[in-house]
Amino acid sequence: MSGEDAPAQEQNAVDQKQETKPAEEPKPEPPKTESAPDAAEAAATPAAAAATAEGKAAEEEEEAFAYRALVLTGYGGYDKVKLQVKKGRPALKADDVLVRVKACGLNFADLMARQGLYDRLPSPPFTPGMECSGLVEAVGEEVTDRKVGDKVMVLNRFGLWQEVAVVPASHTFLIPEGMGFEEAAALPVNYITAYMMLFDFGNLRPNQSVLVHAAAGGVGIAATQLCKTVKDVTVFGTASASKHETIGEGGVTHPIDYRTKDYVEEVRKISPKGLDIILDPLGGSDTHKAYNLLKPMGKLITYGTSNMLAGQKKNLLAVAKNWYHQFSIHTLSLIQGNKSVCGFHLGYLDGEMELITQVMNTVLDLYKQGKVKPRIDSTWHLEQVGDAMRKMQERNNIGKVILTTEPMPEEEKKEEPKKEDKKDDKKKDDKKKEDKKKDDGKKEEKKDDKKKEEPKKEEKKEEEKKEEVKKEEK
Amino acid sequence: MSGEDAPAQEQNAVDQKQETKPAEEPKPEPPKTESAPDAAEAAATPAAAAATAEGKAAEEEEEAFAYRALVLTGYGGYDKVKLQVKKGRPALKADDVLVRVKACGLNFADLMARQGLYDRLPSPPFTPGMECSGLVEAVGEEVTDRKVGDKVMVLNRFGLWQEVAVVPASHTFLIPEGMGFEEAAALPVNYITAYMMLFDFGNLRPNQSVLVHAAAGGVGIAATQLCKTVKDVTVFGTASASKHETIGEGGVTHPIDYRTKDYVEEVRKISPKGLDIILDPLGGSDTHKAYNLLKPMGKLITYGTSNMLAGQKKNLLAVAKNWYHQFSIHTLSLIQGNKSVCGFHLGYLDGEMELITQVMNTVLDLYKQGKVKPRIDSTWHLEQVGDAMRKMQERNNIGKVILTTEPMPEEEKKEEPKKEDKKDDKKKDDKKKEDKKKDDGKKEEKKDDKKKEEPKKEEKKEEEKKEEVKKEEK
């Protein structure tokens, strides 16, 4: 039903293709790039001969201009994002800049996009990616506040997971002194999101209490750091137990293992009256829980539906469940409870770059004061985007997952690290089927390390279970 | 159906009763007040004789202690609030204070309460009233921060429309130097409500835009003044045209006559992108309009359902309409719109006196700085509570409607001003029936002055219209 059972072989094939592709040197292709479609026609008149010569030079330069880009070729699993080579220098509008991308950030919205669950994007094929960092390589004729050589962060609706990106100059922010490209790629989406939720909708003030779900994720870590900029704020953070030490060091006052404990109960033990602010990236029934956990004058800020993401490909059951349990509220309940319910998604705010720039400047001030600092979980080559997405989706990251445009060293490619992952892949697909049986779309167990130790054994167990279910069905 | 057609005679009778009652001097009644129920039993033993003597003295003092109180005797029209005399000094708990009430504020919730539309109150009979000012006359044994003679404002769930009120000391606030009792009675509910909506949920900041409905009402005027404490805030305020000059002087940037113009269109003309904050006391379909009128990151704060109040008594059609049109929102819409929906009602916050006290202190600081000042529309004697409520319900006030506990001079009573009002009453009831026919529960026309000039003529027209409708129905 959900496409979880796509054969592993097919995925293998695709992954190999992805792996080999970037190794190929981009070969100049025969004439006729888009930018010089009528050169031959123009050459037909003598007066145009000189122009044609110029055009030819441009054409040649054009041909030489090639860059790698990740492309979402269709909705589905990790393999749907493919590394391709694009040719031709992209055209710049008057207020655009061309950025030579150094690093890109991964976000949950990218995972949703891959499954076709995010509606602010074109239909595939297109290049995903909402944030990156890099160097300005060219500026449009009306751009005055950016110049060639500027180090910038970029925020865009999509299109940034490639080596060269053209965006309006207003979508770029200067990288402050001392901030590396990876750090810069990790900052925009998570910190702007966390800041606007906590300080615009949330109106966070001293002595308040905040619940941060997925406290080890990108937004979670940003939110925790931002909470710590306000006096005596208590942060409750959910994460699996193995991450508690790290998030505790990062500022979470009370880490809660949502997989072994009921987080509502845990919060009530410490804060019986409830909480002032709850950041909810989960959606579905967790939004209901959050609402009930608010104090009077409390604010629930929901900013995602990650509960919909239950597997590599679109899980219709999880999506349906999420819709079914979607939180809906009447104003009379809000009045009687003195509560606030807010929705936030940076992806729908792209018309508000002025506001976003203000927030970014505030965040960068906090960075310069040493009060916030993105935490990088891991950096992956463009070729490894599938693994990078998996790490994030399976919540194995602590901090931001980053893609770098640096070429992948040959020896890394030869090591074929994918093979072991491939086994994992199949195993996980089986695992997910089982999860669906349990009707538990969210709390996938992520015992990767264990699995690697004894993958065959686990697989067998899963097979046995499946057969048991079949028998029951008969 | 709605009780609008209660005979005017009945109202006359009740009003007369109300008027004559306070003129009676409170006569001490025969023995057995609540505070000395077993004095006779105690006297049966010689050892208790002395105690009995003491008890008798107390009893006598008790008997002498009498005060006037407004009492809601049942749900319904203005006449349901009756002036009665209560006897016996109320008992104080350890943390209570006894306040000799000087002035009381009227609030929309009191009007809702009278119609049985407010659920945080006991069943009738009880004394309404959520705010008052007065002098502390006695303090419970554990009260340390209030003393006899303190001038205080009081906030309570109900029970303040009387000459003597007993409340927890934590529900009182010291009246600052230079503030009169009427002003003090006008401040708590409106300014705390406006402050918490604008600065807690609303997070009002410079350069933002705010829509204040009923901008000439108590909360409306408080909200306007509070908006003006923030730099470059644009205030859109709805009110009937006759009030525009006053609210303009008070700080409303753009007064809008909601009775002749579509306020949504008027706002869009000036602020095409919409608004940052909307305070919505109306409910029903107006909440939908407000939501659509929000900018991204905008906050809708709904704090009432005054659209339910369409007439003197409960109007089931208006109530049903309001329920039917009640705004309900899904989190996905909030996320995609980057919007916030909040509900506020001070009456449901009585468990949060610490928070309320903080807000009150901030408001009083603003008062001391001359930045806010309650505007009194009119002051009425307890005997005139019906007229006071009517003035408010019919939106004929600009600012706060106040009750004073000062005795009503005899000559005012002899003038019998009620008579003319009575005609008005019947006329208005007719008027309302017509309004219902028009299916317009909110926008009652309030041409009192005109009506007084030629009441008969107006009445005739209404009658004619009614007959026309009947014909159509046949």
mmCIF file of N, CA, C and O in Angstrom, chain A residues 343-371:
data_model
loop_
_atom_site.group_PDB
_atom_site.id
_atom_site.type_symbol
_atom_site.label_atom_id
_atom_site.label_comp_id
_atom_site.label_asym_id
_atom_site.label_seq_id
_atom_site.Cartn_x
_atom_site.Cartn_y
_atom_site.Cartn_z
ATOM 1 N N GLY A 343 0.422 28.293 14.386
ATOM 2 C CA GLY A 343 1.053 27.428 13.398
ATOM 3 C C GLY A 343 2.222 28.164 12.775
ATOM 4 O O GLY A 343 2.115 29.363 12.479
ATOM 5 N N PHE A 344 3.320 27.461 12.594
ATOM 6 C CA PHE A 344 4.484 28.111 11.983
ATOM 7 C C PHE A 344 5.112 27.210 10.930
ATOM 8 O O PHE A 344 5.269 26.006 11.137
ATOM 9 N N HIS A 345 5.465 27.802 9.806
ATOM 10 C CA HIS A 345 6.260 27.101 8.798
ATOM 11 C C HIS A 345 6.995 28.138 7.968
ATOM 12 O O HIS A 345 6.372 28.899 7.224
ATOM 13 N N LEU A 346 8.308 28.120 8.113
ATOM 14 C CA LEU A 346 9.132 29.105 7.418
ATOM 15 C C LEU A 346 8.923 29.043 5.906
ATOM 16 O O LEU A 346 9.003 30.055 5.211
ATOM 17 N N GLY A 347 8.626 27.836 5.415
ATOM 18 C CA GLY A 347 8.443 27.661 3.984
ATOM 19 C C GLY A 347 7.272 28.453 3.413
ATOM 20 O O GLY A 347 7.224 28.724 2.217
ATOM 21 N N TYR A 348 6.329 28.828 4.281
ATOM 22 C CA TYR A 348 5.179 29.610 3.821
ATOM 23 C C TYR A 348 5.372 31.103 4.099
ATOM 24 O O TYR A 348 4.448 31.889 3.946
ATOM 25 N N LEU A 349 6.567 31.451 4.535
ATOM 26 C CA LEU A 349 6.830 32.852 4.872
ATOM 27 C C LEU A 349 7.736 33.521 3.859
ATOM 28 O O LEU A 349 8.324 34.561 4.142
ATOM 29 N N ASP A 350 7.862 32.931 2.672
ATOM 30 C CA ASP A 350 8.859 33.470 1.750
ATOM 31 C C ASP A 350 8.480 34.844 1.187
ATOM 32 O O ASP A 350 9.314 35.521 0.595
ATOM 33 N N GLY A 351 7.263 35.272 1.437
ATOM 34 C CA GLY A 351 6.894 36.629 1.048
ATOM 35 C C GLY A 351 7.289 37.664 2.095
ATOM 36 O O GLY A 351 7.043 38.854 1.907
ATOM 37 N N GLU A 352 7.872 37.223 3.174
ATOM 38 C CA GLU A 352 8.155 38.122 4.302
ATOM 39 C C GLU A 352 9.653 38.241 4.563
ATOM 40 O O GLU A 352 10.109 38.157 5.704
ATOM 41 N N MET A 353 10.426 38.466 3.484
ATOM 42 C CA MET A 353 11.878 38.459 3.661
ATOM 43 C C MET A 353 12.366 39.596 4.560
ATOM 44 O O MET A 353 13.386 39.463 5.231
ATOM 45 N N GLU A 354 11.616 40.679 4.600
ATOM 46 C CA GLU A 354 12.043 41.788 5.467
ATOM 47 C C GLU A 354 12.005 41.357 6.942
ATOM 48 O O GLU A 354 12.971 41.554 7.691
ATOM 49 N N LEU A 355 10.892 40.758 7.302
ATOM 50 C CA LEU A 355 10.727 40.248 8.666
ATOM 51 C C LEU A 355 11.796 39.202 8.972
ATOM 52 O O LEU A 355 12.437 39.221 10.029
ATOM 53 N N ILE A 356 12.005 38.299 8.017
ATOM 54 C CA ILE A 356 12.973 37.223 8.213
ATOM 55 C C ILE A 356 14.383 37.789 8.366
ATOM 56 O O ILE A 356 15.178 37.301 9.181
ATOM 57 N N THR A 357 14.680 38.820 7.609
ATOM 58 C CA THR A 357 16.007 39.436 7.696
ATOM 59 C C THR A 357 16.228 40.061 9.074
ATOM 60 O O THR A 357 17.305 39.934 9.657
ATOM 61 N N GLN A 358 15.185 40.687 9.590
ATOM 62 C CA GLN A 358 15.284 41.231 10.955
ATOM 63 C C GLN A 358 15.619 40.132 11.958
ATOM 64 O O GLN A 358 16.480 40.289 12.817
ATOM 65 N N VAL A 359 14.877 39.029 11.845
ATOM 66 C CA VAL A 359 15.098 37.918 12.773
ATOM 67 C C VAL A 359 16.513 37.384 12.596
ATOM 68 O O VAL A 359 17.228 37.115 13.568
ATOM 69 N N MET A 360 16.935 37.227 11.344
ATOM 70 C CA MET A 360 18.275 36.706 11.068
ATOM 71 C C MET A 360 19.336 37.596 11.702
ATOM 72 O O MET A 360 20.300 37.090 12.289
ATOM 73 N N ASN A 361 19.157 38.889 11.600
ATOM 74 C CA ASN A 361 20.135 39.803 12.198
ATOM 75 C C ASN A 361 20.200 39.625 13.714
ATOM 76 O O ASN A 361 21.280 39.650 14.309
ATOM 77 N N THR A 362 19.048 39.421 14.316
ATOM 78 C CA THR A 362 19.026 39.189 15.768
ATOM 79 C C THR A 362 19.753 37.891 16.110
ATOM 80 O O THR A 362 20.543 37.834 17.052
ATOM 81 N N VAL A 363 19.463 36.857 15.332
ATOM 82 C CA VAL A 363 20.107 35.566 15.585
ATOM 83 C C VAL A 363 21.625 35.688 15.401
ATOM 84 O O VAL A 363 22.405 35.160 16.196
ATOM 85 N N LEU A 364 22.040 36.407 14.370
ATOM 86 C CA LEU A 364 23.478 36.545 14.123
ATOM 87 C C LEU A 364 24.149 37.356 15.238
ATOM 88 O O LEU A 364 25.295 37.079 15.605
ATOM 89 N N ASP A 365 23.427 38.314 15.797
ATOM 90 C CA ASP A 365 23.970 39.021 16.969
ATOM 91 C C ASP A 365 24.194 38.050 18.125
ATOM 92 O O ASP A 365 25.213 38.111 18.807
ATOM 93 N N LEU A 366 23.214 37.187 18.335
ATOM 94 C CA LEU A 366 23.362 36.192 19.404
ATOM 95 C C LEU A 366 24.539 35.260 19.120
ATOM 96 O O LEU A 366 25.269 34.860 20.020
ATOM 97 N N TYR A 367 24.726 34.932 17.842
ATOM 98 C CA TYR A 367 25.869 34.089 17.454
ATOM 99 C C TYR A 367 27.175 34.805 17.793
ATOM 100 O O TYR A 367 28.095 34.221 18.376
ATOM 101 N N LYS A 368 27.236 36.084 17.418
ATOM 102 C CA LYS A 368 28.473 36.841 17.663
ATOM 103 C C LYS A 368 28.767 36.964 19.161
ATOM 104 O O LYS A 368 29.909 37.015 19.576
ATOM 105 N N GLN A 369 27.694 36.998 19.960
ATOM 106 C CA GLN A 369 27.874 37.065 21.412
ATOM 107 C C GLN A 369 28.173 35.695 22.020
ATOM 108 O O GLN A 369 28.288 35.549 23.232
ATOM 109 N N GLY A 370 28.231 34.687 21.165
ATOM 110 C CA GLY A 370 28.524 33.342 21.650
ATOM 111 C C GLY A 370 27.346 32.660 22.330
ATOM 112 O O GLY A 370 27.507 31.651 23.009
ATOM 113 N N LYS A 371 26.145 33.195 22.133
ATOM 114 C CA LYS A 371 24.983 32.623 22.829
ATOM 115 C C LYS A 371 24.317 31.488 22.063
ATOM 116 O O LYS A 371 23.626 30.662 22.652
#
